[in-house]
Short mmCIF file of C-alpha atoms and ligand atoms in Angstrom, two decimals:
data_model
loop_
_atom_site.label_atom_id
_atom_site.label_comp_id
_atom_site.label_asym_id
_atom_site.label_seq_id
_atom_site.Cartn_x
_atom_site.Cartn_y
_atom_site.Cartn_z
CA MET A 1 22.11 28.10 18.00
CA ASN A 2 24.10 24.99 18.93
CA THR A 3 21.45 22.66 20.31
CA TYR A 4 17.58 22.53 19.57
CA THR A 5 15.71 20.71 22.28
CA ASN A 6 13.11 23.21 23.23
CA VAL A 7 11.45 26.48 22.64
CA LYS A 8 13.94 28.38 24.61
CA ASP A 9 16.73 27.75 22.11
CA LEU A 10 14.77 29.81 19.62
CA GLY A 11 15.25 32.85 21.56
CA ASP A 12 12.79 35.70 20.58
CA LEU A 13 9.69 33.56 19.29
CA HIS A 14 8.40 36.34 17.03
CA GLN A 15 11.60 37.02 15.41
CA ALA A 16 11.82 33.14 14.81
CA VAL A 17 8.51 33.02 13.11
CA GLN A 18 9.34 36.14 10.88
CA GLU A 19 12.61 34.19 9.68
CA ALA A 20 10.58 31.22 9.13
CA LEU A 21 8.22 33.04 6.87
CA GLN A 22 11.21 34.62 5.02
CA VAL A 23 12.82 31.22 4.58
CA LYS A 24 9.56 30.14 3.15
CA GLN A 25 9.40 32.88 0.56
CA ASP A 26 12.74 31.54 -0.90
CA ARG A 27 13.86 28.20 0.74
CA PHE A 28 17.04 28.11 -1.46
CA ALA A 29 18.25 31.50 -0.67
CA TYR A 30 20.84 29.91 1.87
CA LYS A 31 21.93 27.22 -0.35
CA SER A 32 25.72 27.66 0.06
CA LEU A 33 25.47 27.67 3.94
CA GLY A 34 25.54 23.90 4.10
CA GLU A 35 28.15 23.28 1.31
CA ASN A 36 30.36 20.23 2.27
CA LYS A 37 28.34 20.11 5.56
CA THR A 38 26.97 16.69 6.47
CA LEU A 39 23.57 16.16 8.32
CA LEU A 40 23.09 12.76 10.23
CA MET A 41 19.60 12.01 11.23
CA VAL A 42 19.58 9.15 13.65
CA PHE A 43 16.08 7.38 14.23
CA PHE A 44 15.18 5.06 17.08
CA ASN A 45 11.59 5.16 16.17
CA SER A 46 9.51 5.30 13.09
CA SER A 47 8.84 8.67 11.07
CA LEU A 48 7.26 9.78 7.84
CA ARG A 49 7.18 13.68 8.14
CA THR A 50 10.36 14.32 10.10
CA ARG A 51 12.42 12.09 8.10
CA LEU A 52 11.48 13.53 4.66
CA SER A 53 11.02 17.30 5.84
CA THR A 54 14.33 17.54 7.80
CA GLN A 55 16.27 15.75 4.92
CA LYS A 56 14.54 18.36 2.56
CA ALA A 57 15.54 21.15 4.74
CA GLY A 58 18.99 20.05 4.86
CA MET A 59 19.22 19.63 1.11
CA ASN A 60 17.57 23.34 0.67
CA LEU A 61 20.64 24.52 2.59
CA GLY A 62 23.05 22.59 0.48
CA MET A 63 23.85 20.06 3.22
CA ASN A 64 24.61 16.33 2.28
CA THR A 65 22.34 14.21 4.36
CA MET A 66 22.49 10.67 5.95
CA VAL A 67 19.85 8.76 7.65
CA LEU A 68 20.56 5.91 10.20
CA ASP A 69 17.56 3.72 11.24
CA VAL A 70 18.99 2.38 14.48
CA ASN A 71 16.59 -0.46 14.71
CA GLN A 72 17.00 -1.61 10.95
CA GLY A 73 20.52 -2.85 10.20
CA ALA A 74 22.67 -1.20 12.89
CA TRP A 75 24.02 -3.01 15.95
CA LYS A 76 21.31 -3.28 18.78
CA LEU A 77 22.58 -0.47 21.29
CA GLU A 78 22.83 -0.49 25.00
CA THR A 79 21.78 2.76 26.68
CA GLU A 80 22.53 2.25 30.32
CA ARG A 81 26.15 2.38 31.68
CA GLY A 82 27.46 -0.13 33.64
CA VAL A 83 25.46 -3.06 32.55
CA VAL A 84 27.42 -6.46 31.69
CA MET A 85 26.60 -6.71 27.95
CA ASP A 86 25.87 -10.30 27.83
CA GLY A 87 22.43 -10.11 26.36
CA ASP A 88 21.29 -9.08 22.68
CA LYS A 89 22.97 -5.62 22.46
CA SER A 90 26.15 -5.72 20.64
CA GLU A 91 27.25 -2.04 21.09
CA HIS A 92 27.01 0.75 23.65
CA LEU A 93 25.68 4.21 22.90
CA LEU A 94 28.91 5.54 24.52
CA GLU A 95 30.96 4.18 21.52
CA ALA A 96 28.32 4.62 18.87
CA ILE A 97 27.54 8.34 19.54
CA PRO A 98 31.23 9.73 19.20
CA VAL A 99 31.58 7.53 16.04
CA MET A 100 28.47 8.76 14.56
CA GLY A 101 29.68 12.31 15.38
CA SER A 102 32.95 11.67 13.65
CA TYR A 103 31.03 11.31 10.31
CA CYS A 104 28.83 14.43 10.40
CA ASP A 105 28.60 18.16 11.18
CA VAL A 106 25.05 18.02 12.71
CA ILE A 107 23.03 15.44 14.18
CA GLY A 108 19.21 15.10 14.54
CA VAL A 109 18.00 12.56 17.03
CA ARG A 110 14.51 10.88 17.28
CA SER A 111 14.28 8.79 20.43
CA PHE A 112 10.60 8.33 21.94
CA ALA A 113 9.75 8.07 25.50
CA GLY A 114 9.92 4.40 26.54
CA LEU A 115 6.87 5.29 28.92
CA HIS A 116 8.09 2.86 31.51
CA ASP A 117 10.65 4.75 33.66
CA LYS A 118 9.58 8.42 34.14
CA ALA A 119 12.86 9.55 35.44
CA PHE A 120 14.76 7.99 32.43
CA ASP A 121 12.14 9.64 30.06
CA TYR A 122 12.02 13.07 31.70
CA GLU A 123 15.70 13.32 32.29
CA GLU A 124 16.23 13.06 28.46
CA THR A 125 18.75 10.31 29.02
CA ILE A 126 19.34 9.48 25.31
CA LEU A 127 19.23 12.75 23.80
CA ASN A 128 21.49 14.34 26.45
CA GLN A 129 24.13 11.46 25.77
CA PHE A 130 24.18 12.74 22.13
CA ILE A 131 24.60 16.33 23.30
CA ARG A 132 27.38 15.28 25.67
CA TYR A 133 29.44 12.75 23.50
CA SER A 134 28.72 13.44 19.87
CA GLY A 135 31.15 16.60 19.73
CA LYS A 136 28.64 18.29 17.34
CA PRO A 137 25.46 20.22 17.28
CA VAL A 138 22.45 18.23 18.19
CA PHE A 139 18.78 18.85 17.40
CA SER A 140 15.65 16.97 18.58
CA MET A 141 13.49 15.28 15.98
CA GLU A 142 11.06 14.17 18.91
CA SER A 143 12.72 13.18 22.22
CA ALA A 144 11.16 11.74 25.18
CA THR A 145 9.63 14.69 26.41
CA ALA A 146 9.31 17.27 23.50
CA HIS A 147 9.02 17.65 19.90
CA PRO A 148 10.11 21.42 19.24
CA LEU A 149 10.45 21.06 15.37
CA GLN A 150 6.61 20.08 15.38
CA ALA A 151 5.42 23.10 17.83
CA PHE A 152 7.62 25.54 15.82
CA ALA A 153 5.83 24.39 12.61
CA ASP A 154 2.41 24.53 14.30
CA LEU A 155 3.10 28.27 15.41
CA ILE A 156 4.19 29.16 11.92
CA THR A 157 0.87 27.62 10.66
CA ILE A 158 -1.32 29.33 13.28
CA GLU A 159 0.55 32.70 12.44
CA GLU A 160 -0.34 32.14 8.70
CA HIS A 161 -4.08 31.13 9.28
CA LYS A 162 -4.97 33.63 12.39
CA ARG A 163 -7.72 35.96 11.76
CA THR A 164 -7.42 37.88 14.99
CA ALA A 165 -4.30 39.22 16.64
CA ARG A 166 -4.84 37.05 19.70
CA PRO A 167 -6.60 33.77 18.58
CA LYS A 168 -8.05 31.35 21.01
CA VAL A 169 -5.93 28.17 20.67
CA VAL A 170 -7.56 24.84 22.39
CA LEU A 171 -5.02 21.62 22.77
CA THR A 172 -7.43 18.94 23.30
CA TRP A 173 -6.74 15.28 24.42
CA ALA A 174 -8.38 12.81 22.05
CA PRO A 175 -8.66 8.79 22.48
CA HIS A 176 -6.27 6.48 20.88
CA PRO A 177 -5.82 2.70 21.29
CA ARG A 178 -2.03 2.67 22.09
CA ALA A 179 -0.25 4.64 24.73
CA LEU A 180 1.74 7.52 23.26
CA PRO A 181 4.20 10.04 24.81
CA GLN A 182 3.54 13.55 25.88
CA ALA A 183 6.23 14.90 23.78
CA VAL A 184 3.94 16.58 21.30
CA PRO A 185 1.32 18.36 23.68
CA ASN A 186 4.27 19.44 25.99
CA SER A 187 6.09 21.16 23.33
CA PHE A 188 2.86 22.76 21.76
CA ALA A 189 2.01 23.97 25.37
CA ASP A 190 5.54 25.29 25.72
CA PHE A 191 5.21 27.26 22.55
CA MET A 192 1.79 28.37 23.04
CA ASN A 193 2.64 29.52 26.34
CA GLU A 194 5.20 32.11 24.81
CA ALA A 195 3.12 33.03 21.72
CA ASP A 196 0.51 35.73 21.63
CA VAL A 197 -2.47 33.53 21.91
CA ASP A 198 -5.40 32.73 24.27
CA PHE A 199 -4.36 29.08 25.26
CA VAL A 200 -6.57 26.62 26.87
CA ILE A 201 -5.97 22.91 27.61
CA THR A 202 -8.58 20.17 27.83
CA HIS A 203 -8.49 16.65 28.89
CA PRO A 204 -10.17 14.15 31.03
CA LYS A 205 -9.07 14.08 34.78
CA GLY A 206 -5.70 12.15 35.29
CA TYR A 207 -4.24 13.41 31.94
CA GLU A 208 -2.62 16.46 33.56
CA LEU A 209 0.75 17.20 31.80
CA ASP A 210 4.13 18.21 33.47
CA GLU A 211 3.76 21.57 34.93
CA ARG A 212 6.98 22.58 33.42
CA PHE A 213 5.24 22.77 30.17
CA VAL A 214 1.68 23.77 31.14
CA ARG A 215 3.34 26.65 32.86
CA GLY A 216 0.02 27.69 34.67
CA ALA A 217 -2.04 27.90 31.35
CA ARG A 218 -5.66 27.21 31.78
CA VAL A 219 -6.91 23.62 31.80
CA GLU A 220 -10.43 23.16 31.42
CA TYR A 221 -11.80 19.47 32.08
CA ASP A 222 -15.07 20.13 30.07
CA GLN A 223 -14.11 19.79 26.45
CA MET A 224 -17.16 21.39 24.98
CA LYS A 225 -16.78 24.38 27.21
CA ALA A 226 -13.15 24.68 26.46
CA LEU A 227 -13.76 24.62 22.69
CA GLU A 228 -16.43 27.54 22.80
CA GLY A 229 -15.22 30.26 20.56
CA ALA A 230 -11.87 28.46 19.69
CA ASP A 231 -10.12 29.74 16.62
CA PHE A 232 -7.61 26.81 16.48
CA VAL A 233 -8.52 23.25 17.84
CA TYR A 234 -5.24 21.09 18.26
CA ALA A 235 -5.99 17.51 18.90
CA LYS A 236 -3.65 15.06 20.10
CA ASN A 237 -3.38 12.01 22.31
CA TRP A 238 -1.12 11.44 25.17
CA SER A 239 -0.90 8.94 27.85
CA ALA A 240 -0.86 9.76 31.44
CA TYR A 241 1.95 11.65 33.00
CA ARG A 242 1.35 11.73 36.77
CA ASP A 243 2.25 8.76 39.05
CA PRO A 244 1.37 6.20 39.53
CA HIS A 245 -0.36 6.02 36.16
CA TYR A 246 2.77 7.28 34.20
CA GLY A 247 2.38 5.97 30.50
CA GLN A 248 -0.98 4.36 30.92
CA ILE A 249 -4.17 4.67 29.10
CA LEU A 250 -6.71 5.95 31.47
CA SER A 251 -9.63 6.70 29.05
CA THR A 252 -10.71 5.77 25.53
CA ASP A 253 -13.75 7.77 25.67
CA ARG A 254 -14.75 8.37 22.13
CA SER A 255 -17.06 11.41 23.08
CA TRP A 256 -13.61 13.26 23.02
CA THR A 257 -13.14 12.29 19.34
CA VAL A 258 -13.07 15.60 17.49
CA SER A 259 -16.33 15.90 15.46
CA LYS A 260 -18.48 18.33 13.72
CA ARG A 261 -20.66 18.59 17.11
CA HIS A 262 -17.28 19.80 18.71
CA MET A 263 -16.34 22.10 15.75
CA ASP A 264 -19.80 23.62 15.71
CA VAL A 265 -19.22 25.40 19.22
CA THR A 266 -15.98 26.97 17.94
CA ASN A 267 -15.42 30.20 16.02
CA ASN A 268 -15.40 28.26 12.73
CA ALA A 269 -11.77 27.02 13.95
CA CYS A 270 -9.19 25.44 12.09
CA PHE A 271 -8.55 21.91 12.98
CA MET A 272 -4.79 20.97 13.65
CA HIS A 273 -2.84 17.72 14.28
CA CYS A 274 0.68 16.79 14.01
CA LEU A 275 0.11 13.55 12.04
CA PRO A 276 0.03 10.54 11.95
CA VAL A 277 -3.53 10.49 12.96
CA ARG A 278 -5.94 7.70 13.55
CA ARG A 279 -9.21 8.62 11.80
CA ASN A 280 -12.55 8.39 13.79
CA MET A 281 -10.45 7.96 16.97
CA ILE A 282 -8.78 11.40 17.33
CA VAL A 283 -10.98 13.19 14.46
CA THR A 284 -13.76 12.36 12.27
CA ASP A 285 -13.33 11.97 8.52
CA GLU A 286 -15.60 14.86 8.12
CA VAL A 287 -13.64 17.24 10.35
CA ILE A 288 -10.15 16.20 9.02
CA GLU A 289 -11.48 16.67 5.37
CA SER A 290 -13.16 19.72 5.96
CA PRO A 291 -11.86 23.01 4.42
CA ARG A 292 -11.09 24.07 7.97
CA SER A 293 -8.45 21.35 8.30
CA LEU A 294 -4.74 22.55 8.43
CA VAL A 295 -3.10 19.09 8.82
CA ILE A 296 -1.61 19.26 5.37
CA PRO A 297 -0.14 22.69 5.45
CA GLU A 298 0.93 22.02 9.00
CA ALA A 299 2.92 19.10 7.87
CA ALA A 300 4.40 21.16 4.87
CA ASN A 301 5.73 23.67 7.44
CA ARG A 302 7.82 21.16 9.09
CA GLU A 303 10.26 21.79 6.36
CA ILE A 304 10.46 25.39 7.30
CA SER A 305 10.79 24.84 10.94
CA ALA A 306 13.55 22.50 10.15
CA GLU A 307 15.41 24.73 7.76
CA VAL A 308 15.36 27.75 10.40
CA VAL A 309 16.77 25.27 12.95
CA LEU A 310 19.43 23.91 10.52
CA LYS A 311 20.06 27.51 9.18
CA ARG A 312 20.75 28.91 12.84
CA ILE A 313 23.02 25.89 13.69
CA LEU A 314 25.06 26.24 10.43
CA GLU A 315 25.52 30.16 10.90
CA GLU A 316 26.71 29.62 14.59
CA ALA A 317 29.25 26.90 13.30
CA LYS A 318 30.48 29.22 10.80
C1 AN0 B 1 4.10 9.82 18.00
C2 AN0 B 1 3.68 10.61 19.20
O1 AN0 B 1 2.49 10.67 19.71
O2 AN0 B 1 4.72 11.29 19.97
C3 AN0 B 1 4.75 10.66 16.99
C4 AN0 B 1 3.93 11.91 16.68
C5 AN0 B 1 4.59 12.87 15.80
N1 AN0 B 1 2.90 9.35 17.41
C6 AN0 B 1 2.79 8.12 17.41
O3 AN0 B 1 3.51 7.22 17.69
C7 AN0 B 1 1.43 7.45 16.65
N1 CP B 2 4.54 14.78 12.91
C1 CP B 2 5.55 13.95 13.06
O1 CP B 2 6.69 14.25 13.54
O2 CP B 2 5.45 12.88 12.06
P1 CP B 2 6.35 11.65 11.95
O3 CP B 2 6.38 10.87 13.22
O4 CP B 2 5.93 10.90 10.59
O5 CP B 2 7.91 12.20 11.60
#
């Protein structure tokens, strides 16, 4: 593996999950793989889990790790080519990226959707510049349209907790006061469509996701109907994808907040969310604190998904 930006890069998904479960048995088994290799993690946006779990994964593999928070202490970066740089940006990504590449062996990039320019976001302008100009293997730590380290961890978590061979997994939209990207639901859909699960998406009208990720999965606009008999309830907010409302909040309907009323119609489902989560907007205290809530083990599996990805990148570079 040379780049990790979406589910396809993992190849056989069943095999990837088996590899993850094996890595989890002994996360230090490949300690020599990363010897004298440097991992650089570049953040254009905030992070708690991705920052810590990916750094930990690198350390498990014996790598040295460096973190750059672009918006704290680095020069302000211009991202568009051709502009006269007479504003507040001191440096262009086109220099910054190869410079960063010269100091490391692998680069992780977090760069969220701006939610203003759909083409800029969905062409993955920033991430693709890293792939093109860094000269090093690049992996996504949540890009404009995808969060494949999260979705891989989600799939590992479902595999560990499923009680039937083919569980029913429901991705439900939930309200949030600020506009959020579609990256997490996009990748979750992408992974679930390739996994052996009965996958259903539910959201208010107007929140339809990009068909390249939905890939014909069942969309049920009645949330309660969608949740009936679910084994896993995966909650997430996202802003509108479709024009002319790209990046906008179309609903703050709190009847979509996942509560006991919702969980009662499921098959005693496990509750999942990628975190960070706003309590009593996305999910009630009662549900997130219940024994069926997987949010903590799910976050813990981020270390494992990152370790498998880094391991595969290091193996390919050998
Ligand atoms: C981000 C998002 O929704 O994409 C990161 C989630 C992992 N969430 C927030 O900005 C709150
Ligand atoms: N789930 C996730 O990616 O969390 P962070 O934004 O804290 O990294």
